[in-house]
Amino acid sequence: MAELKDVKGIGPKSLSLLNKIGINTLEDLVTHYPFRYDVLKRDDLSKIEDGEKIIIDGKIESVPILMRFKAGLNKMNFRLVTPSGIVGVSIFNRAFLKSKLLVGTDVIIIGKLDKTKNVITASDIKLDVLSNKVKIEPIYHCTSGITNKNMSTYINMALLMFGKEIQDYIPKKYQEKYNFVNKKTALNIIHNPSTGEKLKEVTIRLKYEELFQFMFKINYLKQQNKKEKNGLYRHIDREQMNQFIKTIPFTLTNDQKIAVEEILNDLESPNRMNRLLQGDVGSGKTVIAFLAMYANALCGYQSALMAPTEILANQHYQNLCEFLKNTDIKVALLTGSTSKKEKNEIYKKLNDGTISIVIGTHALIQDEVAYHNLGLVITDEQHRFGVYQRANLQNKGVKPDVLYMSATPIPRTYALTIFGDMDVSTIKEQPKGRKKITTYVKKNSEIKDVLSMMYEELKKNHQVYVIAPLIEESETSDLTTVNELRDQMKLAFKDKYRIDIVHGKMASGAKDIIMNQFKNNEVQILISTTVVEVGVDVPNATTMVIFDADRFGLSTLHQLRGRVGRGTSQSQCILISDSDTERLKIMEREDDGFVISEEDFKLRGHGDLFGVKQSGDMTFKIASIKNDYKILLQAKKDSKEYLEEEETAADSLKEKLIQSITKVN
Ligand code: ADP
Ligand code: MG
């Protein structure tokens, strides 16, 4: 298979920019779908509004004047006669066309009209005939250094050179059944639609493909699951459980109580537990996981809790140690940065059963880890993991019960459709005494306000998170960097407060030290990349400031915001951005993660920078579970039928679909 760098026009620099926005393969590039289309009118000059983007037909009336600037930039100006008057045209970087732009030539100009100057700033000029009354222009999520035009060029070049190599995941049978065009044609049309109807048609086709692939994956894993043995039978001492629950420093909410009950029942039942525990950020899922692991340990089985980041694993570990301090249950922490020696020690003790509960990251599912009698597996922030990873745990004993926890709520009907036999516990109620977090959208120019809002909180001995999306890694990035932010904060707050940094590239030990200092209020302002996004719990932090907020998906913002408002004080979240304010305003209005995730479902996959990281189950490029539910149901049915057809066992497409399961995650 060809690679991105094989596409003509993509050099090392554009390659790294593309990588930055999550485009790593040829397939990523050609499925980088437009997030919207501009429909350009073709009309009389007189009927066009100031600043409107238009297509206009005309004849060149004056010899183009060419100006060259440094860095290879150039600009041409000429006059254009149109049926409704003369207009000036100026266009950048088309010097190579000069010899063709003779006086009297018919051209079509696409651009924006400045009515007062009577000049069109053209984005494109066409010498061929355009037959349509309107032009549909795809608009892509880009990054600085790659323009919309560049993106379109790369995609079309990739399709031209390698279109045939792009894997089509819809089996022939269904292609024919629904009269779908092939993948290459579909991609060509979605990136260059000539009419609205055609666009609609191929959009459905591409959505179907994506959902087919997804449902095939789910069905396949379910099928694999069924082949496995049934679950454990345990007897849980409810009296002992109740006594233990009384030692927790707060009272469980009703929803928490119900969830615990459901899980304990599952653990006791001889059927294998396969349960999703969903609840908004801050609703208190962790304590439920702890109770489940406690119950499991009482019955003599091991538990593993898997978290998506080391910070979170570490936090769970510390909390769990505190939680179990009056018991003799042995707990261990296993992450990528656990030393080799320690790791081997832990492997040994997991193998012989000395350790009852292990908390960790992906390190838990490495091949070296073999459990003595693993009875329960819990994954926190489930949406961060892929389906395949969860299925990968090794165990000497029977197949363990599984609990998934997620703060990205999925409507129950959808969850049932997708996960089929999975049970769902939902926590709707937040713990008592929580106040709604006030959210503000601010411009970069309002930074002074932001600083004084921070100061107000700091004076009350509260703490502040400041989020920057990237650390200095490419000089081309105009994003505010963590270090710059620190300097800015130091300048503003002098030595009054301690400011520190955590970011993804830091060694984990160093990260933990700073997180702990923040937890103990030895650091008051924590500047960070999104490593704090999930799960981190420091109740004394009351302010969350997010720079370049437009770079994040709404669910990510909601997760980040969920880091504050964890204590009893009023908390606030400040989103700083000069663009995309409409979308961000949703955050001012909404505090229900469910509604936000629905909004995000609609918008996601389109330029959410964290699309790469969130390569969990729910990330779609074009389909939406909510809006394309009918297609989803059909794809579910078809993929199941396809999976179960015996004679296709050696079918190479089936193989490719199965491979794509590992690849996707
Ligand atoms: P999430 O569901 O986002 O994982 P956590 O489990 O981290 O939320 O809980 C958030 C905070 O709320 C923690 O500090 C936790 O100790 C606290 N908490 C959980 N349940 C309750 C409760 N019933 N009453 C009061 N505080 C609670
Ligand atoms: Mg959590």
JSON list of C-alpha atoms in Angstrom, two decimals, residues 481-630:
[
{"chain": "A", "resi": 481, "resn": "THR", "atom": "CA", "xyz": [2.64, 26.77, 24.22]},
{"chain": "A", "resi": 482, "resn": "VAL", "atom": "CA", "xyz": [2.86, 25.54, 27.73]},
{"chain": "A", "resi": 483, "resn": "ASN", "atom": "CA", "xyz": [6.11, 27.34, 28.38]},
{"chain": "A", "resi": 484, "resn": "GLU", "atom": "CA", "xyz": [4.90, 30.63, 27.05]},
{"chain": "A", "resi": 485, "resn": "LEU", "atom": "CA", "xyz": [1.87, 30.29, 29.22]},
{"chain": "A", "resi": 486, "resn": "ARG", "atom": "CA", "xyz": [4.00, 29.71, 32.27]},
{"chain": "A", "resi": 487, "resn": "ASP", "atom": "CA", "xyz": [6.02, 32.83, 31.57]},
{"chain": "A", "resi": 488, "resn": "GLN", "atom": "CA", "xyz": [2.84, 34.79, 31.11]},
{"chain": "A", "resi": 489, "resn": "MET", "atom": "CA", "xyz": [1.41, 33.49, 34.39]},
{"chain": "A", "resi": 490, "resn": "LYS", "atom": "CA", "xyz": [4.68, 34.14, 36.24]},
{"chain": "A", "resi": 491, "resn": "LEU", "atom": "CA", "xyz": [4.61, 37.69, 34.99]},
{"chain": "A", "resi": 492, "resn": "ALA", "atom": "CA", "xyz": [1.05, 38.16, 36.15]},
{"chain": "A", "resi": 493, "resn": "PHE", "atom": "CA", "xyz": [1.25, 36.49, 39.55]},
{"chain": "A", "resi": 494, "resn": "LYS", "atom": "CA", "xyz": [4.91, 37.08, 40.38]},
{"chain": "A", "resi": 495, "resn": "ASP", "atom": "CA", "xyz": [5.98, 34.86, 43.27]},
{"chain": "A", "resi": 496, "resn": "LYS", "atom": "CA", "xyz": [2.65, 34.88, 45.04]},
{"chain": "A", "resi": 497, "resn": "TYR", "atom": "CA", "xyz": [1.66, 31.46, 43.79]},
{"chain": "A", "resi": 498, "resn": "ARG", "atom": "CA", "xyz": [3.53, 28.40, 42.69]},
{"chain": "A", "resi": 499, "resn": "ILE", "atom": "CA", "xyz": [3.11, 27.56, 39.05]},
{"chain": "A", "resi": 500, "resn": "ASP", "atom": "CA", "xyz": [4.10, 24.29, 37.49]},
{"chain": "A", "resi": 501, "resn": "ILE", "atom": "CA", "xyz": [3.75, 22.29, 34.32]},
{"chain": "A", "resi": 502, "resn": "VAL", "atom": "CA", "xyz": [2.75, 18.79, 33.30]},
{"chain": "A", "resi": 503, "resn": "HIS", "atom": "CA", "xyz": [2.66, 17.59, 29.75]},
{"chain": "A", "resi": 504, "resn": "GLY", "atom": "CA", "xyz": [2.45, 14.36, 27.85]},
{"chain": "A", "resi": 505, "resn": "LYS", "atom": "CA", "xyz": [6.11, 14.15, 26.91]},
{"chain": "A", "resi": 506, "resn": "MET", "atom": "CA", "xyz": [7.31, 14.31, 30.50]},
{"chain": "A", "resi": 507, "resn": "ALA", "atom": "CA", "xyz": [8.61, 11.23, 32.26]},
{"chain": "A", "resi": 508, "resn": "SER", "atom": "CA", "xyz": [5.83, 9.77, 34.27]},
{"chain": "A", "resi": 509, "resn": "GLY", "atom": "CA", "xyz": [7.64, 9.97, 37.59]},
{"chain": "A", "resi": 510, "resn": "ALA", "atom": "CA", "xyz": [8.08, 13.69, 37.17]},
{"chain": "A", "resi": 511, "resn": "LYS", "atom": "CA", "xyz": [4.44, 14.01, 36.22]},
{"chain": "A", "resi": 512, "resn": "ASP", "atom": "CA", "xyz": [3.32, 12.19, 39.34]},
{"chain": "A", "resi": 513, "resn": "ILE", "atom": "CA", "xyz": [5.42, 14.38, 41.59]},
{"chain": "A", "resi": 514, "resn": "ILE", "atom": "CA", "xyz": [3.82, 17.53, 40.22]},
{"chain": "A", "resi": 515, "resn": "MET", "atom": "CA", "xyz": [0.32, 16.06, 40.28]},
{"chain": "A", "resi": 516, "resn": "ASN", "atom": "CA", "xyz": [0.84, 15.20, 43.92]},
{"chain": "A", "resi": 517, "resn": "GLN", "atom": "CA", "xyz": [2.09, 18.67, 44.69]},
{"chain": "A", "resi": 518, "resn": "PHE", "atom": "CA", "xyz": [-1.01, 20.04, 43.03]},
{"chain": "A", "resi": 519, "resn": "LYS", "atom": "CA", "xyz": [-3.18, 17.69, 45.00]},
{"chain": "A", "resi": 520, "resn": "ASN", "atom": "CA", "xyz": [-1.54, 18.90, 48.24]},
{"chain": "A", "resi": 521, "resn": "ASN", "atom": "CA", "xyz": [-1.93, 22.54, 47.21]},
{"chain": "A", "resi": 522, "resn": "GLU", "atom": "CA", "xyz": [1.83, 23.04, 47.05]},
{"chain": "A", "resi": 523, "resn": "VAL", "atom": "CA", "xyz": [1.27, 24.13, 43.47]},
{"chain": "A", "resi": 524, "resn": "GLN", "atom": "CA", "xyz": [-1.59, 26.56, 42.89]},
{"chain": "A", "resi": 525, "resn": "ILE", "atom": "CA", "xyz": [-1.56, 26.95, 39.13]},
{"chain": "A", "resi": 526, "resn": "LEU", "atom": "CA", "xyz": [-1.12, 23.84, 37.08]},
{"chain": "A", "resi": 527, "resn": "ILE", "atom": "CA", "xyz": [-0.38, 24.40, 33.42]},
{"chain": "A", "resi": 528, "resn": "SER", "atom": "CA", "xyz": [-0.93, 21.33, 31.40]},
{"chain": "A", "resi": 529, "resn": "THR", "atom": "CA", "xyz": [-1.73, 19.72, 28.12]},
{"chain": "A", "resi": 530, "resn": "THR", "atom": "CA", "xyz": [-4.77, 17.47, 28.05]},
{"chain": "A", "resi": 531, "resn": "VAL", "atom": "CA", "xyz": [-3.09, 14.83, 30.21]},
{"chain": "A", "resi": 532, "resn": "VAL", "atom": "CA", "xyz": [-5.41, 15.95, 32.97]},
{"chain": "A", "resi": 533, "resn": "GLU", "atom": "CA", "xyz": [-8.39, 15.50, 30.73]},
{"chain": "A", "resi": 534, "resn": "VAL", "atom": "CA", "xyz": [-9.79, 12.33, 32.16]},
{"chain": "A", "resi": 535, "resn": "GLY", "atom": "CA", "xyz": [-10.50, 11.43, 35.71]},
{"chain": "A", "resi": 536, "resn": "VAL", "atom": "CA", "xyz": [-8.13, 13.66, 37.67]},
{"chain": "A", "resi": 537, "resn": "ASP", "atom": "CA", "xyz": [-9.71, 14.63, 40.97]},
{"chain": "A", "resi": 538, "resn": "VAL", "atom": "CA", "xyz": [-8.52, 17.64, 42.99]},
{"chain": "A", "resi": 539, "resn": "PRO", "atom": "CA", "xyz": [-11.58, 19.11, 44.72]},
{"chain": "A", "resi": 540, "resn": "ASN", "atom": "CA", "xyz": [-9.82, 22.32, 45.81]},
{"chain": "A", "resi": 541, "resn": "ALA", "atom": "CA", "xyz": [-9.29, 23.35, 42.18]},
{"chain": "A", "resi": 542, "resn": "THR", "atom": "CA", "xyz": [-12.13, 25.66, 41.22]},
{"chain": "A", "resi": 543, "resn": "THR", "atom": "CA", "xyz": [-11.03, 27.27, 37.98]},
{"chain": "A", "resi": 544, "resn": "MET", "atom": "CA", "xyz": [-10.32, 25.72, 34.63]},
{"chain": "A", "resi": 545, "resn": "VAL", "atom": "CA", "xyz": [-8.84, 27.94, 31.94]},
{"chain": "A", "resi": 546, "resn": "ILE", "atom": "CA", "xyz": [-8.60, 26.46, 28.46]},
{"chain": "A", "resi": 547, "resn": "PHE", "atom": "CA", "xyz": [-6.59, 28.22, 25.79]},
{"chain": "A", "resi": 548, "resn": "ASP", "atom": "CA", "xyz": [-7.34, 27.62, 22.12]},
{"chain": "A", "resi": 549, "resn": "ALA", "atom": "CA", "xyz": [-10.56, 26.01, 23.22]},
{"chain": "A", "resi": 550, "resn": "ASP", "atom": "CA", "xyz": [-11.76, 25.79, 19.62]},
{"chain": "A", "resi": 551, "resn": "ARG", "atom": "CA", "xyz": [-9.18, 23.07, 19.07]},
{"chain": "A", "resi": 552, "resn": "PHE", "atom": "CA", "xyz": [-11.08, 20.64, 21.24]},
{"chain": "A", "resi": 553, "resn": "GLY", "atom": "CA", "xyz": [-14.16, 18.55, 20.76]},
{"chain": "A", "resi": 554, "resn": "LEU", "atom": "CA", "xyz": [-17.05, 19.40, 23.04]},
{"chain": "A", "resi": 555, "resn": "SER", "atom": "CA", "xyz": [-16.82, 16.14, 24.94]},
{"chain": "A", "resi": 556, "resn": "THR", "atom": "CA", "xyz": [-13.17, 16.79, 25.62]},
{"chain": "A", "resi": 557, "resn": "LEU", "atom": "CA", "xyz": [-14.05, 20.26, 26.87]},
{"chain": "A", "resi": 558, "resn": "HIS", "atom": "CA", "xyz": [-16.74, 18.80, 29.06]},
{"chain": "A", "resi": 559, "resn": "GLN", "atom": "CA", "xyz": [-14.25, 16.31, 30.48]},
{"chain": "A", "resi": 560, "resn": "LEU", "atom": "CA", "xyz": [-11.75, 19.07, 31.12]},
{"chain": "A", "resi": 561, "resn": "ARG", "atom": "CA", "xyz": [-14.38, 21.22, 32.75]},
{"chain": "A", "resi": 562, "resn": "GLY", "atom": "CA", "xyz": [-15.28, 18.25, 34.91]},
{"chain": "A", "resi": 563, "resn": "ARG", "atom": "CA", "xyz": [-11.92, 18.62, 36.65]},
{"chain": "A", "resi": 564, "resn": "VAL", "atom": "CA", "xyz": [-13.41, 21.49, 38.62]},
{"chain": "A", "resi": 565, "resn": "GLY", "atom": "CA", "xyz": [-16.68, 21.71, 40.52]},
{"chain": "A", "resi": 566, "resn": "ARG", "atom": "CA", "xyz": [-15.68, 18.66, 42.54]},
{"chain": "A", "resi": 567, "resn": "GLY", "atom": "CA", "xyz": [-15.84, 20.28, 45.93]},
{"chain": "A", "resi": 568, "resn": "THR", "atom": "CA", "xyz": [-18.53, 22.44, 47.46]},
{"chain": "A", "resi": 569, "resn": "SER", "atom": "CA", "xyz": [-17.27, 25.82, 46.21]},
{"chain": "A", "resi": 570, "resn": "GLN", "atom": "CA", "xyz": [-18.59, 27.55, 43.14]},
{"chain": "A", "resi": 571, "resn": "SER", "atom": "CA", "xyz": [-16.35, 26.71, 40.20]},
{"chain": "A", "resi": 572, "resn": "GLN", "atom": "CA", "xyz": [-15.78, 28.24, 36.81]},
{"chain": "A", "resi": 573, "resn": "CYS", "atom": "CA", "xyz": [-14.48, 27.27, 33.42]},
{"chain": "A", "resi": 574, "resn": "ILE", "atom": "CA", "xyz": [-13.09, 29.83, 30.98]},
{"chain": "A", "resi": 575, "resn": "LEU", "atom": "CA", "xyz": [-12.80, 28.93, 27.34]},
{"chain": "A", "resi": 576, "resn": "ILE", "atom": "CA", "xyz": [-10.43, 31.18, 25.44]},
{"chain": "A", "resi": 577, "resn": "SER", "atom": "CA", "xyz": [-10.76, 31.37, 21.71]},
{"chain": "A", "resi": 578, "resn": "ASP", "atom": "CA", "xyz": [-11.08, 33.87, 18.91]},
{"chain": "A", "resi": 579, "resn": "SER", "atom": "CA", "xyz": [-12.98, 31.57, 16.64]},
{"chain": "A", "resi": 580, "resn": "ASP", "atom": "CA", "xyz": [-15.71, 28.99, 16.58]},
{"chain": "A", "resi": 581, "resn": "THR", "atom": "CA", "xyz": [-17.51, 30.82, 19.37]},
{"chain": "A", "resi": 582, "resn": "GLU", "atom": "CA", "xyz": [-20.94, 29.53, 18.33]},
{"chain": "A", "resi": 583, "resn": "ARG", "atom": "CA", "xyz": [-19.91, 25.98, 19.06]},
{"chain": "A", "resi": 584, "resn": "LEU", "atom": "CA", "xyz": [-18.21, 26.96, 22.30]},
{"chain": "A", "resi": 585, "resn": "LYS", "atom": "CA", "xyz": [-21.31, 28.80, 23.47]},
{"chain": "A", "resi": 586, "resn": "ILE", "atom": "CA", "xyz": [-22.96, 25.40, 23.71]},
{"chain": "A", "resi": 587, "resn": "MET", "atom": "CA", "xyz": [-20.68, 24.90, 26.69]},
{"chain": "A", "resi": 588, "resn": "GLU", "atom": "CA", "xyz": [-21.98, 28.06, 28.36]},
{"chain": "A", "resi": 589, "resn": "ARG", "atom": "CA", "xyz": [-25.52, 26.79, 28.09]},
{"chain": "A", "resi": 590, "resn": "GLU", "atom": "CA", "xyz": [-25.14, 23.08, 28.66]},
{"chain": "A", "resi": 591, "resn": "ASP", "atom": "CA", "xyz": [-23.80, 21.21, 31.63]},
{"chain": "A", "resi": 592, "resn": "ASP", "atom": "CA", "xyz": [-25.37, 17.88, 30.84]},
{"chain": "A", "resi": 593, "resn": "GLY", "atom": "CA", "xyz": [-22.69, 15.61, 29.42]},
{"chain": "A", "resi": 594, "resn": "PHE", "atom": "CA", "xyz": [-25.38, 13.66, 27.67]},
{"chain": "A", "resi": 595, "resn": "VAL", "atom": "CA", "xyz": [-26.62, 16.60, 25.64]},
{"chain": "A", "resi": 596, "resn": "ILE", "atom": "CA", "xyz": [-23.05, 17.71, 24.99]},
{"chain": "A", "resi": 597, "resn": "SER", "atom": "CA", "xyz": [-22.04, 14.32, 23.73]},
{"chain": "A", "resi": 598, "resn": "GLU", "atom": "CA", "xyz": [-25.00, 14.37, 21.37]},
{"chain": "A", "resi": 599, "resn": "GLU", "atom": "CA", "xyz": [-23.88, 17.73, 20.06]},
{"chain": "A", "resi": 600, "resn": "ASP", "atom": "CA", "xyz": [-20.39, 16.36, 19.83]},
{"chain": "A", "resi": 601, "resn": "PHE", "atom": "CA", "xyz": [-21.58, 13.28, 18.01]},
{"chain": "A", "resi": 602, "resn": "LYS", "atom": "CA", "xyz": [-22.93, 15.63, 15.39]},
{"chain": "A", "resi": 603, "resn": "LEU", "atom": "CA", "xyz": [-19.72, 17.60, 15.12]},
{"chain": "A", "resi": 604, "resn": "ARG", "atom": "CA", "xyz": [-17.08, 15.05, 15.96]},
{"chain": "A", "resi": 605, "resn": "GLY", "atom": "CA", "xyz": [-14.64, 13.39, 13.69]},
{"chain": "A", "resi": 606, "resn": "HIS", "atom": "CA", "xyz": [-14.38, 16.65, 11.88]},
{"chain": "A", "resi": 607, "resn": "GLY", "atom": "CA", "xyz": [-11.17, 18.20, 12.96]},
{"chain": "A", "resi": 608, "resn": "ASP", "atom": "CA", "xyz": [-11.37, 17.34, 16.62]},
{"chain": "A", "resi": 609, "resn": "LEU", "atom": "CA", "xyz": [-7.64, 17.37, 17.21]},
{"chain": "A", "resi": 610, "resn": "PHE", "atom": "CA", "xyz": [-8.01, 14.60, 19.67]},
{"chain": "A", "resi": 611, "resn": "GLY", "atom": "CA", "xyz": [-9.68, 12.35, 17.18]},
{"chain": "A", "resi": 612, "resn": "VAL", "atom": "CA", "xyz": [-6.48, 10.37, 17.14]},
{"chain": "A", "resi": 613, "resn": "LYS", "atom": "CA", "xyz": [-6.44, 9.77, 20.84]},
{"chain": "A", "resi": 614, "resn": "GLN", "atom": "CA", "xyz": [-10.12, 9.10, 21.06]},
{"chain": "A", "resi": 615, "resn": "SER", "atom": "CA", "xyz": [-9.85, 6.23, 18.66]},
{"chain": "A", "resi": 616, "resn": "GLY", "atom": "CA", "xyz": [-12.30, 4.42, 20.85]},
{"chain": "A", "resi": 617, "resn": "ASP", "atom": "CA", "xyz": [-15.48, 2.88, 19.66]},
{"chain": "A", "resi": 618, "resn": "MET", "atom": "CA", "xyz": [-17.54, 5.95, 19.16]},
{"chain": "A", "resi": 619, "resn": "THR", "atom": "CA", "xyz": [-15.46, 7.99, 16.81]},
{"chain": "A", "resi": 620, "resn": "PHE", "atom": "CA", "xyz": [-16.84, 8.20, 13.33]},
{"chain": "A", "resi": 621, "resn": "LYS", "atom": "CA", "xyz": [-15.58, 10.22, 10.44]},
{"chain": "A", "resi": 622, "resn": "ILE", "atom": "CA", "xyz": [-18.82, 10.68, 8.65]},
{"chain": "A", "resi": 623, "resn": "ALA", "atom": "CA", "xyz": [-21.55, 8.67, 10.30]},
{"chain": "A", "resi": 624, "resn": "SER", "atom": "CA", "xyz": [-23.33, 9.70, 13.46]},
{"chain": "A", "resi": 625, "resn": "ILE", "atom": "CA", "xyz": [-25.01, 7.19, 15.70]},
{"chain": "A", "resi": 626, "resn": "LYS", "atom": "CA", "xyz": [-27.79, 9.58, 16.38]},
{"chain": "A", "resi": 627, "resn": "ASN", "atom": "CA", "xyz": [-28.57, 10.93, 12.96]},
{"chain": "A", "resi": 628, "resn": "ASP", "atom": "CA", "xyz": [-27.85, 7.80, 11.00]},
{"chain": "A", "resi": 629, "resn": "TYR", "atom": "CA", "xyz": [-29.56, 5.37, 13.27]},
{"chain": "A", "resi": 630, "resn": "LYS", "atom": "CA", "xyz": [-31.50, 3.76, 10.44]}
]
